[in-house]
Coordinates of C-alpha atoms in Angstrom, one line a residue:
Chain V
E1 CA -57.8 -44.6 -39.8
P2 CA -55.3 -48.0 -40.2
E3 CA -52.8 -47.1 -41.4
V4 CA -49.2 -48.7 -41.9
T5 CA -46.0 -47.8 -39.7
Q6 CA -42.4 -48.5 -39.7
T7 CA -39.0 -48.7 -37.6
P8 CA -37.2 -47.4 -37.2
S9 CA -37.7 -44.0 -38.7
H10 CA -33.8 -43.3 -39.2
Q11 CA -31.3 -46.0 -39.0
V12 CA -27.7 -45.5 -39.0
T13 CA -25.2 -48.5 -39.9
Q14 CA -21.9 -48.4 -40.9
M15 CA -20.9 -50.3 -44.3
G16 CA -20.7 -54.1 -44.7
Q17 CA -23.5 -54.3 -41.5
E18 CA -26.7 -56.0 -41.7
V19 CA -29.6 -54.1 -40.8
I20 CA -33.5 -55.7 -40.4
L21 CA -36.4 -52.5 -41.0
R22 CA -39.3 -53.5 -39.9
C23 CA -43.2 -52.2 -40.8
V24 CA -46.6 -53.3 -39.5
P25 CA -48.8 -53.6 -42.3
I26 CA -52.5 -52.5 -41.9
S27 CA -54.5 -55.5 -40.6
N28 CA -57.0 -57.0 -42.6
H29 CA -54.6 -56.7 -45.7
L30 CA -52.5 -59.8 -47.7
Y31 CA -50.3 -58.2 -50.1
F32 CA -47.4 -56.1 -49.7
Y33 CA -44.2 -54.4 -50.6
W34 CA -40.8 -52.4 -50.4
Y35 CA -39.5 -49.4 -52.0
R36 CA -37.2 -47.1 -51.9
Q37 CA -36.4 -43.6 -52.8
I38 CA -32.7 -42.9 -53.1
L39 CA -32.0 -38.8 -51.9
G40 CA -32.9 -36.6 -55.1
Q41 CA -34.0 -39.6 -56.8
K42 CA -37.7 -41.8 -57.9
V43 CA -39.6 -44.1 -56.0
E44 CA -38.1 -47.5 -57.1
F45 CA -39.8 -51.0 -56.0
L46 CA -38.3 -53.7 -54.7
V47 CA -40.5 -56.4 -53.6
S48 CA -43.5 -57.4 -53.2
F49 CA -44.6 -60.5 -51.2
Y50 CA -47.6 -62.9 -50.9
N51 CA -48.8 -65.3 -48.4
N52 CA -45.2 -66.2 -47.6
E53 CA -43.6 -65.8 -50.8
I54 CA -42.2 -63.1 -52.7
S55 CA -43.9 -62.5 -55.9
E56 CA -42.0 -59.9 -57.2
K57 CA -39.1 -58.3 -57.1
S58 CA -37.2 -55.7 -59.4
E59 CA -33.4 -56.4 -60.5
I60 CA -32.2 -53.7 -57.3
F61 CA -33.5 -56.8 -55.2
D62 CA -30.2 -58.6 -55.4
D63 CA -29.5 -61.9 -52.9
Q64 CA -28.1 -58.6 -50.2
F65 CA -32.1 -58.5 -49.8
S66 CA -34.6 -60.6 -48.0
V67 CA -38.2 -60.2 -47.3
E68 CA -39.8 -62.5 -43.9
R69 CA -43.4 -62.0 -42.3
P70 CA -41.7 -63.7 -39.1
D71 CA -45.3 -62.9 -37.7
G72 CA -49.1 -62.5 -38.3
S73 CA -48.7 -58.6 -37.7
N74 CA -44.5 -57.8 -39.2
F75 CA -43.2 -57.7 -42.3
T76 CA -39.1 -57.4 -42.6
L77 CA -36.8 -55.8 -45.1
K78 CA -33.3 -57.4 -44.5
I79 CA -29.9 -56.3 -46.1
R80 CA -27.6 -58.2 -45.2
S81 CA -24.1 -56.3 -45.4
T82 CA -25.1 -52.7 -46.6
K83 CA -23.1 -51.0 -48.8
L84 CA -23.5 -47.0 -49.5
E85 CA -25.3 -47.0 -52.1
D86 CA -28.2 -48.7 -49.8
S87 CA -28.5 -45.3 -48.4
A88 CA -32.2 -44.1 -49.5
M89 CA -35.1 -44.3 -48.0
Y90 CA -37.5 -47.4 -48.0
F91 CA -40.9 -47.5 -47.6
C92 CA -43.1 -50.5 -46.6
A93 CA -46.9 -50.6 -48.1
S94 CA -49.8 -52.7 -48.0
S95 CA -52.8 -53.8 -50.1
D96 CA -56.2 -55.7 -49.2
K97 CA -56.0 -56.6 -53.6
A98 CA -53.7 -58.0 -55.2
T99 CA -52.7 -56.0 -58.2
L100 CA -51.5 -52.3 -58.4
S101 CA -54.1 -50.2 -59.4
D102 CA -55.9 -50.7 -55.9
E103 CA -54.4 -48.7 -53.7
Q104 CA -51.4 -49.4 -51.4
F105 CA -50.8 -47.7 -48.1
F106 CA -47.8 -46.4 -47.8
G107 CA -46.1 -46.4 -43.7
P108 CA -43.8 -43.1 -43.6
G109 CA -40.6 -44.8 -44.4
T110 CA -37.6 -45.4 -42.8
R111 CA -34.0 -43.2 -43.5
L112 CA -31.3 -45.7 -44.2
T113 CA -28.0 -44.5 -43.6
V114 CA -25.2 -46.1 -44.6
L115 CA -21.8 -44.6 -43.3
Chain Y
Q1 CA -38.6 -47.5 -71.9
Q2 CA -39.8 -48.2 -68.4
Q3 CA -39.3 -44.5 -67.5
V4 CA -41.6 -42.1 -66.6
K5 CA -40.1 -38.3 -66.4
Q6 CA -41.8 -35.5 -64.4
S7 CA -41.5 -31.5 -64.5
P8 CA -40.7 -29.5 -62.9
Q9 CA -38.9 -30.6 -59.8
S10 CA -40.4 -28.1 -57.6
L11 CA -42.8 -25.3 -58.2
I12 CA -44.2 -22.5 -56.4
V13 CA -47.7 -20.9 -56.7
Q14 CA -49.3 -18.4 -55.1
K15 CA -52.9 -19.0 -53.1
G16 CA -55.9 -19.1 -55.4
G17 CA -53.3 -20.0 -58.2
I18 CA -53.2 -23.5 -60.5
S19 CA -50.8 -25.7 -60.1
I20 CA -49.5 -28.0 -63.2
I21 CA -47.1 -30.5 -62.9
N22 CA -46.5 -33.0 -66.0
C23 CA -45.6 -36.5 -66.7
A24 CA -44.4 -38.2 -70.1
Y25 CA -44.0 -42.1 -70.4
E26 CA -42.6 -44.1 -73.1
N27 CA -44.4 -47.8 -73.1
T28 CA -46.8 -47.8 -74.1
A29 CA -48.1 -50.4 -72.5
F30 CA -48.8 -48.6 -69.6
D31 CA -52.4 -48.6 -68.7
Y32 CA -53.0 -46.9 -64.9
F33 CA -51.3 -43.4 -64.2
P34 CA -52.3 -42.7 -60.8
W35 CA -51.0 -39.6 -58.7
Y36 CA -49.7 -39.2 -55.0
Q37 CA -49.3 -36.2 -52.4
Q38 CA -46.8 -36.8 -49.9
F39 CA -46.4 -35.0 -46.7
P40 CA -42.8 -34.4 -44.7
G41 CA -42.5 -37.3 -42.7
K42 CA -45.4 -39.4 -44.5
G43 CA -45.3 -42.2 -47.1
P44 CA -46.8 -41.2 -50.2
A45 CA -50.8 -41.7 -50.5
L46 CA -52.6 -42.2 -53.4
L47 CA -54.7 -38.9 -55.0
I48 CA -56.3 -38.9 -57.9
A49 CA -55.9 -41.9 -61.1
I50 CA -56.9 -42.4 -64.5
R51 CA -56.7 -45.0 -67.3
P52 CA -56.1 -44.7 -70.7
D53 CA -59.2 -44.6 -72.1
V54 CA -60.6 -41.1 -70.3
S55 CA -58.9 -37.9 -71.0
E56 CA -59.5 -36.6 -68.4
K57 CA -60.5 -37.3 -64.5
K58 CA -61.4 -34.8 -61.8
E59 CA -61.7 -34.8 -57.7
G60 CA -62.6 -32.1 -56.2
R61 CA -60.3 -29.2 -57.3
F62 CA -57.7 -32.0 -58.3
T63 CA -57.4 -33.4 -62.8
I64 CA -55.6 -35.6 -64.4
S65 CA -55.6 -34.4 -68.2
F66 CA -54.6 -37.4 -70.4
N67 CA -53.2 -37.5 -73.8
K68 CA -53.0 -40.8 -75.4
S69 CA -51.6 -39.6 -78.5
A70 CA -47.9 -37.3 -76.7
K71 CA -48.1 -39.7 -74.4
Q72 CA -48.5 -37.1 -71.6
F73 CA -50.5 -36.9 -68.5
S74 CA -50.3 -33.7 -66.3
L75 CA -52.2 -33.1 -62.8
H76 CA -54.1 -30.0 -62.3
I77 CA -54.6 -28.3 -59.0
M78 CA -57.2 -25.5 -59.1
D79 CA -57.2 -23.1 -56.5
S80 CA -54.0 -23.9 -54.5
Q81 CA -54.1 -23.8 -50.9
P82 CA -50.8 -23.8 -48.6
G83 CA -52.2 -27.2 -46.9
D84 CA -51.3 -28.8 -50.6
S85 CA -47.7 -27.9 -50.3
A86 CA -46.0 -31.4 -50.4
T87 CA -44.2 -33.7 -53.0
Y88 CA -46.5 -35.3 -55.8
F89 CA -46.1 -38.0 -57.6
C90 CA -47.0 -39.0 -60.9
A91 CA -46.4 -43.0 -61.4
A92 CA -47.4 -45.7 -64.2
I93 CA -48.5 -48.9 -63.7
Q94 CA -48.4 -52.2 -66.7
T95 CA -51.5 -54.1 -65.3
Q96 CA -51.3 -56.5 -68.5
G97 CA -49.4 -59.0 -70.5
G98 CA -48.0 -60.7 -66.8
S99 CA -46.3 -58.8 -64.3
E100 CA -47.5 -56.1 -62.8
K101 CA -45.4 -53.5 -62.7
L102 CA -45.4 -49.4 -60.8
V103 CA -43.3 -47.2 -61.9
F104 CA -43.0 -43.5 -61.1
G105 CA -41.9 -39.7 -61.2
K106 CA -39.2 -38.7 -60.0
G107 CA -41.4 -36.0 -57.8
T108 CA -42.4 -32.5 -57.5
K109 CA -42.0 -30.4 -54.5
L110 CA -45.3 -27.8 -54.7
T111 CA -45.3 -25.0 -52.3
V112 CA -48.0 -22.4 -52.3
N113 CA -47.9 -19.8 -50.1
P114 CA -50.2 -17.6 -48.6

């Protein structure tokens, strides 16, 4: 069964450093998403991406964040200068349909720890 | 107004019992309500979903009850099994009126004891 994969599973970084979180969506999916979950808090939408463009982004997704689909398989989230409050679990999701009411498939997440 | 409030935070149920998780929302523009199940080390996976034009949806042992007037919805797991032990998230989506928004609850950690 096809699944979304994410690497690394755990990333530890120093405050102010850049991190890149990687995702490989399901191969025939065209719609991609990033979410984050701060420990003990709810899952929060960050950004949606389609046709090499950001479709939607939340207030959390400020200038420190960027997304990219550098090749035909990877979907990345970059945080330019990490802050302590960026520590969270980051989930990538993909879908073959445009609407959020259609099923999104989530990856297992990357736990980012900013020291 | 964009929040979805979920309770309880954790729930322990004996095998064979009924697990009930509740969610409440304020934004009447929400028009789709999915539940996600997450096992440790995995991402959330869609479990069951409901639209507000029905009061109940059942899939196997999982039932969503929806009370539009009270702006509440709940997940019932009948005959709970140890394999149901997971974290459950309710969510709400506003699909109309421009950009879609997906809002999650904080999650409920369910433990089903054998």
